[in-house]
Coordinates of C-alpha atoms and ligand atoms in Angstrom, one line a residue:
Chain I
X1 CA 237.0 3.0 -15.4
X2 CA 238.8 2.8 -11.5
X3 CA 239.5 -0.2 -9.5
X4 CA 240.4 -0.5 -6.3
X5 CA 242.4 -2.7 -4.2
X6 CA 242.6 -3.3 -0.4
X7 CA 244.1 -6.0 1.7
X8 CA 244.8 -3.9 5.3
X9 CA 241.7 -5.7 7.1
X10 CA 239.8 -8.7 7.5
X11 CA 238.7 -7.8 3.9
X12 CA 240.1 -9.2 1.0
X13 CA 238.5 -7.2 -2.4
X14 CA 238.4 -5.4 -5.2
X15 CA 236.4 -3.0 -6.7
X16 CA 235.1 -1.5 -10.0
X17 CA 234.0 1.8 -9.9
X18 CA 232.9 3.7 -14.0
X19 CA 233.1 7.2 -12.4
X20 CA 229.9 7.7 -11.1
X21 CA 229.4 4.1 -9.4
X22 CA 230.1 2.0 -8.4
X23 CA 229.9 -1.7 -11.0
X24 CA 231.0 -4.8 -8.4
X25 CA 232.7 -5.7 -5.2
X26 CA 234.6 -8.9 -4.8
X27 CA 235.2 -9.1 -1.3
X28 CA 236.8 -12.6 1.4
X29 CA 237.2 -12.7 4.9
X30 CA 239.5 -13.6 6.0
X31 CA 242.9 -12.5 7.8
X32 CA 245.4 -15.3 6.7
X33 CA 244.8 -16.1 3.2
X34 CA 245.7 -12.4 1.0
X35 CA 248.0 -13.9 -1.0
X36 CA 245.4 -16.5 -2.4
X37 CA 242.2 -14.7 -2.4
X38 CA 243.0 -11.3 -4.3
X39 CA 244.1 -12.0 -7.5
X40 CA 241.3 -14.2 -8.1
X41 CA 239.0 -11.3 -6.4
X42 CA 240.8 -9.1 -9.5
X43 CA 239.7 -11.2 -11.7
X44 CA 236.3 -12.1 -10.5
X45 CA 235.2 -8.5 -10.1
X46 CA 236.2 -7.9 -13.4
X47 CA 233.9 -10.0 -15.0
X48 CA 231.4 -9.4 -12.8
X49 CA 231.1 -5.7 -14.0
X50 CA 232.0 -6.8 -17.6
X51 CA 234.6 -4.3 -17.4
X52 CA 238.2 -6.0 -19.8
X53 CA 240.9 -5.3 -17.8
X54 CA 242.1 -3.1 -21.2
X55 CA 239.3 -0.8 -20.3
X56 CA 241.0 0.0 -17.4
X57 CA 242.6 3.6 -16.8
X58 CA 243.5 3.5 -12.9
X59 CA 244.5 1.9 -10.0
X60 CA 244.1 2.6 -6.5
X61 CA 244.8 0.8 -3.4
X62 CA 244.6 1.1 0.2
X63 CA 247.9 1.5 1.7
X64 CA 247.0 0.8 5.6
X65 CA 248.1 0.9 8.1
X66 CA 247.8 -2.9 8.7
X67 CA 249.2 -6.2 9.3
X68 CA 251.8 -5.7 7.0
X69 CA 252.2 -10.0 5.2
X70 CA 249.0 -8.9 4.3
X71 CA 248.9 -5.1 3.3
X72 CA 252.0 -6.0 1.1
X73 CA 250.1 -7.8 -1.0
X74 CA 247.4 -5.5 -1.7
X75 CA 249.7 -3.1 -2.5
X76 CA 251.9 -4.9 -5.0
X77 CA 249.1 -6.7 -6.9
X78 CA 248.1 -2.9 -7.7
X79 CA 251.7 -2.1 -8.1
X80 CA 252.2 -5.2 -11.2
X81 CA 248.9 -4.7 -12.2
X82 CA 249.2 -1.1 -13.2
X83 CA 252.3 -1.6 -14.9
X84 CA 251.0 -4.7 -17.0
X85 CA 248.5 -2.8 -18.2
X86 CA 250.8 0.4 -18.8
X87 CA 248.8 2.5 -16.7
X88 CA 250.2 5.5 -14.5
X89 CA 251.4 3.8 -11.3
X90 CA 248.5 3.6 -8.7
X91 CA 247.6 6.5 -5.9
X92 CA 248.1 4.8 -2.8
X93 CA 244.7 6.2 0.2
X94 CA 244.8 5.7 4.0
X95 CA 242.7 2.7 4.2
X96 CA 241.2 4.4 7.6
X97 CA 240.2 6.9 5.6
X98 CA 237.2 4.7 3.3
X99 CA 236.0 3.7 7.0
X100 CA 235.7 7.3 7.7
X101 CA 234.4 7.8 4.1
X102 CA 231.4 5.1 4.4
X103 CA 230.1 6.4 8.0
X104 CA 230.2 9.7 6.4
X105 CA 227.9 9.0 3.2
X106 CA 226.0 6.2 5.1
X107 CA 222.4 7.9 5.6
X108 CA 221.6 5.0 7.8
X109 CA 224.4 5.9 10.5
X110 CA 223.6 8.9 12.7
X111 CA 226.4 11.1 11.6
X112 CA 228.9 11.8 14.7
X113 CA 230.9 15.6 14.5
X114 CA 234.2 13.7 14.9
X115 CA 234.7 9.9 14.5
X116 CA 237.5 7.4 15.8
X117 CA 238.9 5.4 13.1
X118 CA 240.3 1.7 14.6
X119 CA 241.9 -1.5 13.1
X120 CA 243.5 -4.6 14.1
X121 CA 247.5 -3.6 14.3
X122 CA 247.9 -7.5 16.4
X123 CA 250.1 -6.8 19.1
X124 CA 247.7 -5.8 21.7
X125 CA 247.7 -2.4 19.5
X126 CA 244.9 -0.6 17.3
X127 CA 245.6 1.3 14.2
X128 CA 244.0 4.5 14.6
X129 CA 242.8 8.2 13.4
X130 CA 240.7 10.4 14.0
X131 CA 237.7 12.6 11.3
X132 CA 235.9 15.6 11.4
X133 CA 232.4 14.5 9.4
X134 CA 230.7 16.9 7.3
X135 CA 228.7 17.1 5.0
X136 CA 231.5 16.7 2.2
X137 CA 233.1 14.2 3.7
X138 CA 235.6 12.7 6.9
X139 CA 238.4 15.0 7.5
X140 CA 240.8 13.4 9.4
X141 CA 242.4 15.2 11.9
X142 CA 244.7 13.3 14.0
X143 CA 246.5 9.8 12.4
X144 CA 246.9 6.9 11.0
X145 CA 249.2 5.9 14.3
X146 CA 249.4 2.7 16.2
X147 CA 249.0 2.0 19.8
X148 CA 247.6 0.0 22.6
X149 CA 244.0 1.4 23.0
X150 CA 244.3 1.6 26.2
X151 CA 246.7 4.1 25.7
X152 CA 245.0 6.8 23.7
X153 CA 243.9 10.0 25.3
X154 CA 240.4 9.7 27.0
X155 CA 238.7 12.3 24.6
X156 CA 240.3 10.1 21.7
X157 CA 238.9 6.9 23.9
X158 CA 235.3 7.7 24.2
X159 CA 233.9 9.1 20.6
X160 CA 232.3 7.0 18.3
X161 CA 234.4 4.2 17.0
X162 CA 234.2 2.5 13.6
X163 CA 236.6 -0.9 12.6
X164 CA 237.2 -4.0 15.1
X165 CA 239.1 -2.1 18.0
X166 CA 236.3 -2.0 19.9
X167 CA 235.5 -5.1 19.7
X168 CA 239.0 -6.7 20.2
X169 CA 239.1 -3.4 23.2
X170 CA 235.7 -3.5 24.2
X171 CA 236.8 -1.7 27.9
X172 CA 239.6 0.9 26.1
X173 CA 236.7 2.1 23.1
X174 CA 233.7 2.1 24.6
X175 CA 231.3 3.9 21.8
X176 CA 230.8 1.6 19.2
X177 CA 228.6 3.2 16.6
X178 CA 226.4 0.3 15.8
X179 CA 226.0 -1.5 12.5
X180 CA 228.9 0.4 12.0
X181 CA 231.7 -1.0 9.3
X182 CA 234.3 -2.9 10.7
X183 CA 236.1 -3.6 7.9
X184 CA 237.5 -1.7 4.6
X185 CA 234.9 -2.1 2.0
X186 CA 236.6 -1.8 -1.1
X187 CA 233.7 0.1 -3.3
X188 CA 233.7 3.1 -0.9
X189 CA 237.5 3.2 -1.4
X190 CA 236.8 3.6 -5.1
X191 CA 233.8 5.6 -4.1
X192 CA 237.0 8.0 -1.9
X193 CA 239.4 7.9 -4.8
X194 CA 236.8 9.4 -7.1
X195 CA 235.5 12.0 -5.1
X196 CA 239.3 12.9 -4.1
X197 CA 239.7 13.3 -7.9
X198 CA 236.7 15.5 -8.1
X199 CA 238.1 17.8 -5.7
X200 CA 235.5 19.2 -2.7
X201 CA 236.4 16.5 -0.2
X202 CA 237.7 18.3 3.0
X203 CA 241.0 16.5 2.2
X204 CA 241.5 16.9 -1.8
X205 CA 244.9 17.5 -2.5
X206 CA 246.4 15.2 0.7
X207 CA 245.1 12.8 1.0
X208 CA 246.1 10.3 -2.3
X209 CA 249.6 9.4 -1.7
X210 CA 252.1 7.2 -2.8
X211 CA 251.9 4.0 -3.6
X212 CA 253.9 2.6 -0.4
X213 CA 252.2 0.6 2.9
X214 CA 251.9 3.1 5.5
X215 CA 254.0 0.7 7.6
X216 CA 254.3 2.9 11.0
X217 CA 256.2 0.6 12.9
X218 CA 260.2 0.3 12.2
X219 CA 261.3 -3.8 10.8
X220 CA 263.0 -3.9 13.8
X221 CA 260.7 -3.9 16.3
X222 CA 258.3 -6.0 14.0
X223 CA 259.3 -9.6 15.4
X224 CA 259.5 -10.8 18.8
X225 CA 262.4 -11.2 21.0
X226 CA 264.9 -14.1 19.8
X227 CA 262.8 -14.4 16.2
X228 CA 264.1 -10.7 15.1
X229 CA 266.0 -12.5 12.7
X230 CA 267.7 -15.8 11.3
X231 CA 271.1 -16.0 12.7
X232 CA 271.4 -17.0 8.9
X233 CA 270.1 -17.2 5.9
X234 CA 267.1 -19.5 6.6
X235 CA 266.7 -22.3 7.0
X236 CA 263.9 -23.3 3.6
X237 CA 265.6 -21.0 1.3
X238 CA 268.5 -22.4 -0.2
Chain A
X1 CA 269.3 -20.2 -31.4
X2 CA 266.4 -17.9 -30.9
X3 CA 262.6 -19.0 -32.1
X4 CA 260.0 -16.9 -32.6
X5 CA 256.9 -19.8 -31.7
X6 CA 259.6 -20.8 -28.5
X7 CA 257.8 -19.5 -25.2
X8 CA 259.0 -16.8 -23.4
X9 CA 258.5 -17.3 -20.4
X10 CA 258.9 -14.6 -17.2
X11 CA 260.1 -15.9 -13.7
X12 CA 260.3 -14.4 -9.9
X13 CA 262.1 -15.1 -7.3
X14 CA 261.6 -13.7 -3.5
X15 CA 262.3 -17.0 -1.7
X16 CA 265.2 -14.7 0.3
X17 CA 266.6 -11.4 0.3
X18 CA 267.2 -11.4 -3.4
X19 CA 264.0 -9.9 -5.8
X20 CA 265.2 -11.7 -8.4
X21 CA 263.1 -10.9 -12.6
X22 CA 264.3 -13.7 -15.3
X23 CA 263.5 -14.0 -18.4
X24 CA 263.8 -16.8 -21.0
X25 CA 262.9 -17.7 -24.5
X26 CA 262.8 -21.8 -24.7
X27 CA 266.7 -22.1 -23.1
X28 CA 267.8 -18.8 -24.2
X29 CA 268.3 -17.0 -21.7
X30 CA 267.6 -12.7 -22.7
X31 CA 267.3 -11.4 -19.5
X32 CA 268.7 -12.4 -15.1
X33 CA 267.9 -8.8 -12.7
X34 CA 268.6 -9.2 -9.1
X35 CA 267.9 -6.5 -6.8
X36 CA 269.6 -7.6 -3.1
X37 CA 269.4 -6.7 0.4
X38 CA 272.1 -7.7 1.2
X39 CA 273.9 -5.1 3.0
X40 CA 270.9 -4.3 4.5
X41 CA 271.0 -7.7 6.4
X42 CA 274.8 -7.5 6.9
X43 CA 274.8 -5.6 10.1
X44 CA 272.4 -8.2 12.1
X45 CA 275.0 -11.2 10.8
X46 CA 271.7 -12.8 8.8
X47 CA 268.7 -12.0 6.6
X48 CA 265.3 -10.2 9.1
X49 CA 262.7 -11.6 7.0
X50 CA 260.4 -8.2 7.7
X51 CA 263.6 -6.2 5.9
X52 CA 263.9 -8.6 2.8
X53 CA 259.6 -8.2 2.1
X54 CA 259.5 -4.8 2.6
X55 CA 262.5 -4.6 -0.2
X56 CA 261.0 -7.2 -2.8
X57 CA 257.5 -4.4 -1.9
X58 CA 260.3 -1.6 -3.1
X59 CA 262.2 -3.1 -5.5
X60 CA 259.5 -5.3 -7.8
X61 CA 257.9 -3.0 -10.6
X62 CA 261.7 -1.8 -11.4
X63 CA 263.0 -5.3 -11.3
X64 CA 260.7 -6.5 -13.8
X65 CA 260.9 -3.0 -16.0
X66 CA 265.2 -3.7 -15.8
X67 CA 264.4 -7.0 -17.1
X68 CA 262.4 -6.1 -19.8
X69 CA 264.9 -3.3 -21.4
X70 CA 267.5 -6.1 -20.5
X71 CA 265.7 -8.6 -23.0
X72 CA 264.7 -5.7 -25.6
X73 CA 261.2 -7.9 -25.1
X74 CA 257.6 -5.3 -23.9
X75 CA 256.0 -6.8 -21.3
X76 CA 253.3 -7.5 -23.1
X77 CA 254.8 -10.0 -25.3
X78 CA 255.2 -12.5 -22.5
X79 CA 253.6 -15.9 -23.3
X80 CA 253.9 -17.1 -19.2
X81 CA 254.4 -16.0 -15.9
X82 CA 256.5 -18.5 -13.2
X83 CA 257.9 -17.2 -9.9
X84 CA 259.2 -19.2 -6.6
X85 CA 256.0 -20.5 -4.9
X86 CA 258.0 -22.3 -1.8
X87 CA 260.1 -23.1 -0.2
X88 CA 261.6 -19.5 1.2
X89 CA 260.5 -17.3 3.6
X90 CA 256.8 -17.0 3.9
X91 CA 256.7 -13.1 3.8
X92 CA 259.5 -12.5 1.4
X93 CA 257.2 -15.4 -0.8
X94 CA 254.4 -13.9 -0.6
X95 CA 255.5 -10.5 -2.6
X96 CA 256.7 -12.7 -5.1
X97 CA 253.8 -14.9 -5.1
X98 CA 251.2 -11.6 -5.6
X99 CA 253.3 -9.8 -7.8
X100 CA 253.5 -12.9 -10.6
X101 CA 249.7 -13.4 -10.2
X102 CA 248.8 -9.1 -11.2
X103 CA 250.8 -10.1 -14.0
X104 CA 249.0 -13.1 -14.9
X105 CA 245.8 -11.0 -14.8
X106 CA 247.2 -8.0 -16.3
X107 CA 248.6 -9.8 -19.4
X108 CA 245.6 -12.3 -19.8
X109 CA 248.4 -15.8 -19.1
X110 CA 249.2 -18.3 -17.6
X111 CA 250.9 -18.8 -13.9
X112 CA 252.8 -21.6 -13.0
X113 CA 253.6 -21.9 -9.0
X114 CA 257.6 -23.7 -9.2
X115 CA 259.7 -25.2 -6.0
X116 CA 262.9 -22.5 -5.9
X117 CA 264.5 -26.1 -5.9
X118 CA 263.9 -27.4 -8.4
X119 CA 264.4 -24.2 -9.9
X120 CA 268.0 -24.4 -8.9
X121 CA 268.9 -27.3 -10.9
X122 CA 266.5 -26.0 -14.0
X123 CA 268.7 -22.9 -14.7
X124 CA 271.8 -24.6 -16.6
X125 CA 269.7 -25.4 -19.7
X126 CA 270.3 -22.0 -20.1
X127 CA 274.2 -22.4 -19.7
X128 CA 274.7 -26.2 -20.9
X129 CA 272.3 -26.6 -22.6
X130 CA 269.2 -30.0 -22.1
X131 CA 269.1 -31.9 -18.7
X132 CA 270.3 -35.4 -18.8
X133 CA 267.3 -37.4 -17.7
X134 CA 268.2 -38.7 -15.5
X135 CA 270.4 -35.8 -13.6
X136 CA 272.0 -35.6 -9.9
X137 CA 271.3 -32.4 -8.0
X138 CA 273.8 -31.0 -5.3
X139 CA 272.2 -28.3 -4.0
X140 CA 274.2 -26.0 -1.4
X141 CA 273.5 -22.8 0.4
X142 CA 272.6 -20.9 2.8
X143 CA 269.6 -22.4 3.5
X144 CA 270.3 -25.3 2.3
X145 CA 271.9 -28.6 1.2
X146 CA 270.2 -31.6 -0.9
X147 CA 270.9 -34.4 -2.1
X148 CA 268.9 -34.7 -5.3
X149 CA 267.4 -37.7 -7.8
X150 CA 266.1 -35.9 -10.9
X151 CA 264.2 -37.8 -13.5
X152 CA 262.2 -35.0 -15.0
X153 CA 263.2 -31.4 -13.1
X154 CA 259.4 -30.1 -14.8
X155 CA 257.9 -33.2 -12.9
X156 CA 260.1 -36.1 -10.6
X157 CA 262.0 -35.1 -8.0
X158 CA 263.4 -37.6 -5.7
X159 CA 265.4 -36.0 -2.3
X160 CA 268.2 -38.4 -1.7
X161 CA 269.6 -37.0 1.2
X162 CA 269.5 -33.3 3.0
X163 CA 271.0 -31.9 6.2
X164 CA 269.6 -32.9 9.7
X165 CA 270.9 -29.6 11.0
X166 CA 272.9 -26.2 9.7
X167 CA 273.4 -25.9 5.4
X168 CA 276.3 -25.8 4.5
X169 CA 276.4 -21.9 3.6
X170 CA 275.0 -21.5 6.9
X171 CA 278.0 -23.5 8.9
X172 CA 280.5 -21.0 6.8
X173 CA 278.9 -18.1 7.7
X174 CA 279.2 -19.4 11.1
X175 CA 282.8 -20.5 10.6
X176 CA 283.2 -16.7 9.0
X177 CA 281.8 -14.7 12.2
X178 CA 284.6 -17.1 14.7
X179 CA 287.1 -16.3 12.4
X180 CA 285.8 -12.4 11.9
X181 CA 285.3 -12.8 8.8
X182 CA 282.8 -10.2 7.5
X183 CA 278.9 -11.6 6.2
X184 CA 277.9 -13.6 3.9
X185 CA 280.7 -15.9 5.0
X186 CA 281.3 -18.0 1.8
X187 CA 283.3 -15.7 -0.8
X188 CA 285.9 -14.5 2.7
X189 CA 286.5 -18.1 3.7
X190 CA 287.4 -19.3 -0.1
X191 CA 290.0 -16.4 -0.1
X192 CA 291.2 -17.1 3.3
X193 CA 291.6 -20.8 2.3
X194 CA 293.6 -20.1 -0.6
X195 CA 296.4 -18.8 1.8
X196 CA 296.2 -21.6 3.9
X197 CA 296.9 -25.3 4.7
X198 CA 293.9 -27.2 4.6
X199 CA 295.7 -30.8 6.0
X200 CA 296.7 -28.4 9.2
X201 CA 293.6 -29.4 11.7
X202 CA 291.9 -33.1 11.1
X203 CA 288.1 -31.5 10.9
X204 CA 285.3 -34.0 11.7
X205 CA 283.5 -35.2 8.5
X206 CA 280.1 -35.5 9.8
X207 CA 277.4 -38.5 8.7
X208 CA 280.7 -40.7 7.2
X209 CA 281.0 -43.0 9.5
X210 CA 279.8 -46.9 9.2
X211 CA 276.8 -47.5 10.9
X212 CA 275.8 -43.3 9.7
X213 CA 276.7 -44.2 6.4
X214 CA 273.7 -47.3 7.0
X215 CA 271.3 -44.8 8.6
X216 CA 271.7 -41.5 6.8
X217 CA 274.2 -42.5 4.0
X218 CA 272.8 -39.0 1.0
X219 CA 272.4 -37.3 4.5
X220 CA 274.7 -34.2 5.9
X221 CA 275.7 -32.7 9.0
X222 CA 278.2 -29.3 9.5
X223 CA 276.3 -28.6 13.0
X224 CA 279.0 -31.2 14.6
X225 CA 282.0 -29.6 12.4
X226 CA 281.0 -26.1 13.1
X227 CA 281.5 -26.7 16.9
X228 CA 285.2 -28.6 16.6
X229 CA 286.1 -25.4 14.5
X230 CA 284.9 -23.3 17.8
X231 CA 285.9 -25.4 19.6
X232 CA 289.7 -25.6 18.4
X233 CA 289.7 -21.9 17.8
X234 CA 289.0 -21.0 21.5
X235 CA 291.4 -23.4 22.8
X236 CA 293.9 -21.4 20.4
X237 CA 293.0 -18.0 21.9
X238 CA 292.6 -19.3 25.9
X239 CA 296.1 -20.2 25.5
X240 CA 297.3 -16.9 24.3
X241 CA 298.4 -18.3 21.2
X242 CA 297.4 -16.5 18.0
X243 CA 294.6 -18.1 15.4
X244 CA 295.8 -19.5 12.2
X245 CA 292.7 -17.9 10.6
X246 CA 294.3 -19.2 6.6
X247 CA 295.0 -22.7 8.2
X248 CA 291.3 -22.7 10.3
X249 CA 289.8 -22.0 6.9
X250 CA 291.1 -24.2 4.5
X251 CA 290.8 -27.0 6.9
X252 CA 286.8 -26.3 7.5
X253 CA 286.5 -25.8 4.1
X254 CA 288.0 -29.1 3.2
X255 CA 286.0 -31.1 5.9
X256 CA 283.0 -29.5 4.3
X257 CA 283.9 -29.9 0.6
X258 CA 284.9 -33.4 1.4
X259 CA 282.0 -34.5 2.7
X260 CA 279.6 -33.1 0.0
X261 CA 281.7 -34.4 -3.1
X262 CA 282.2 -37.6 -1.6
X263 CA 278.4 -38.8 -1.1
X264 CA 277.2 -36.6 -4.4
X265 CA 279.8 -39.1 -6.6
X266 CA 278.8 -42.2 -4.7
X267 CA 275.1 -41.1 -5.2
X268 CA 275.6 -40.8 -9.2
X269 CA 278.0 -44.8 -8.8
X270 CA 274.6 -46.5 -6.7
X271 CA 272.2 -44.8 -8.9
X272 CA 273.6 -45.5 -11.6
X273 CA 273.4 -41.3 -13.2
X274 CA 276.3 -40.8 -15.4
X275 CA 275.4 -36.3 -14.4
X276 CA 275.9 -34.4 -11.9
X277 CA 275.0 -30.7 -11.8
X278 CA 275.9 -28.2 -8.0
X279 CA 273.7 -25.3 -7.7
X280 CA 272.8 -23.0 -5.0
X281 CA 275.0 -20.6 -3.5
X282 CA 277.6 -22.3 -2.4
X283 CA 278.9 -24.0 -5.8
X284 CA 280.7 -20.8 -6.1
X285 CA 283.2 -21.8 -3.5
X286 CA 286.6 -22.5 -5.7
X287 CA 287.3 -25.5 -4.0
X288 CA 283.9 -27.3 -4.3
X289 CA 284.1 -27.2 -8.0
X290 CA 288.2 -28.5 -8.3
X291 CA 287.6 -31.6 -6.1
X292 CA 284.0 -32.3 -7.8
X293 CA 286.0 -32.2 -11.1
X294 CA 288.3 -34.4 -10.0
X295 CA 286.6 -36.6 -8.2
X296 CA 284.1 -36.7 -11.2
X297 CA 286.9 -37.3 -13.7
X298 CA 287.7 -40.4 -11.6
X299 CA 284.1 -41.7 -11.4
X300 CA 283.1 -41.2 -15.0
X301 CA 280.8 -38.8 -14.0
X302 CA 280.0 -35.2 -16.4
X303 CA 279.9 -32.5 -13.7
X304 CA 277.4 -29.3 -14.8
X305 CA 278.2 -26.5 -12.8
X306 CA 276.1 -22.6 -14.4
X307 CA 278.5 -19.8 -13.2
X308 CA 278.4 -18.3 -9.8
X309 CA 275.1 -15.6 -10.8
X310 CA 272.9 -18.1 -12.1
X311 CA 273.7 -20.7 -8.7
X312 CA 272.6 -17.6 -6.3
X313 CA 269.3 -17.0 -6.2
X314 CA 267.7 -15.3 -9.5
X315 CA 265.3 -15.3 -11.6
X316 CA 266.6 -16.1 -14.4
X317 CA 266.2 -20.1 -12.4
X318 CA 262.6 -19.6 -11.9
X319 CA 261.7 -18.5 -15.8
X320 CA 263.8 -21.6 -17.3
X321 CA 261.7 -24.1 -15.2
X322 CA 258.8 -22.2 -16.3
X323 CA 259.9 -22.5 -19.9
X324 CA 260.4 -26.9 -19.8
X325 CA 257.2 -26.5 -18.0
X326 CA 255.3 -24.7 -20.9
X327 CA 257.7 -26.6 -23.8
X328 CA 256.7 -30.4 -21.7
X329 CA 252.9 -29.3 -21.6
X330 CA 252.6 -29.0 -17.7
X331 CA 250.0 -27.7 -16.2
X332 CA 249.5 -24.3 -14.5
X333 CA 248.6 -23.2 -11.5
X334 CA 245.6 -21.8 -10.4
X335 CA 244.9 -18.3 -9.8
X336 CA 244.7 -19.1 -5.9
X337 CA 247.8 -21.0 -5.3
X338 CA 249.2 -20.2 -2.4
X339 CA 253.1 -19.2 -1.2
X340 CA 254.5 -22.5 1.0
X341 CA 256.8 -21.9 3.0
X342 CA 257.9 -25.6 3.2
X343 CA 257.1 -27.2 0.0
X344 CA 258.9 -30.1 0.0
X345 CA 260.8 -30.6 -3.0
X346 CA 258.9 -33.6 -4.2
X347 CA 256.8 -31.5 -5.4
X348 CA 258.3 -29.2 -8.4
X349 CA 254.6 -27.3 -9.1
X350 CA 252.3 -25.9 -7.1
Ligands
LIG1 ZN1 268.2 -20.9 -3.4

């Protein structure tokens, strides 16, 4: 019994997978309230799946890349939850892989050969990766990385694209897949984890990561000039 | 005097740069573990929020494990989880709050989101026993300088005054930098001051004049003092004379400690409070402790100061407040409780 958690995009949520199918998914769309919404979502998804917390065998979490503050909520939740249940440390999965996996396995999409996944990285940039799609799944061939959408090479920018990047930068990312996924579906993350465990997936052996955020940016570069550091300890915390 | 039916509470504190996990049974401290990222911030001369948040995430599970090992308890025995909900750095608080919620869900136990300042007061129950009601709390650290009237630390805290500009510890850091002493400045100023003359320079006492005592009776201000020290040091340097570091440190420290203790003891007298508790990192300052003791003795006020390790930010203080709340039957927080970076002090729980 597997619990999957992702907070790397605007969708904050969790899913339960019993090894053969997804039993329940709970997702809230709110880019600012990860800390408030995730724990209730985890409690709710267990309830909806009819699974006691002691029945969980494994936890996986999306490790981004994604906006840091929200991303950390998901990763620390997975880490501490696993520890409190006496489970092994959770496996991390690049969250962009879940979006590619969704395209690779959605029968309603015409499956492109190559796919760009681009999500909101804030600061006028996108998190992106390129995949080759085949019957066995999505194989990551470039990324994850962070860049301005307009600075991506032309042959990357013109690829069929999913994720919110193309909504934010329609002039640079011109080939969105109609109806394609915008945010990470934790149910799809769970399916990907199960597929990766089973073997046969093209990224079997490389896609399961340590449960650490894929930051891709150094902390020094995060805050705006002048606010990069408090000159002393911050005003609010004694 | 630990008994099995007293609540076993684990507390998590991540409001600034220390990842603290403490475990308390009733009013008995069983574990107090802290992982600090202060070394990573030292080269910036201050705390970098993103560096602190990353460090909290990495340290969380190992610190919880160490706390359980130190307390000799299994995580599954914990009866309740407490966590600092605010005030503090937003991103840093969020890591601790999310971790505490995950524990609450994983263990099937209630969660108490508590106020960081209230926890600084509550921690002394594990050192000196139950808090007299009311107690006067003087909290001094790098982030805040507060004078608090505390009728009940689990539900009723009133702010009498606070700094209107810099926190006391912030002034220590800035003056230390002026004098070429390392960050954090408090312990270095304290050490340098021991060799100096505290009446060598007459630095200003902020908000103590007649008119200020009407309008800002229990408020503090350290910005003018910091500027006065900077001006004095510059004048010395401009005239080509060496700066007497020990005398400047001692005279500066005397000015800070004088105002802090004078107003705290006055507040005790005017509010009829017999017990003064000093907490926060600056409570480790030796001159503050000495002068507070002198003035409390003279005023017939009992002074409580937790040992230095419990004055700085730590998880034990959060666990201690959580245990008080459990024992007083206070309501637990909801699982969607927010981290509130500017949580007001009167809001003891979230
Ligand atoms: Zn503090």
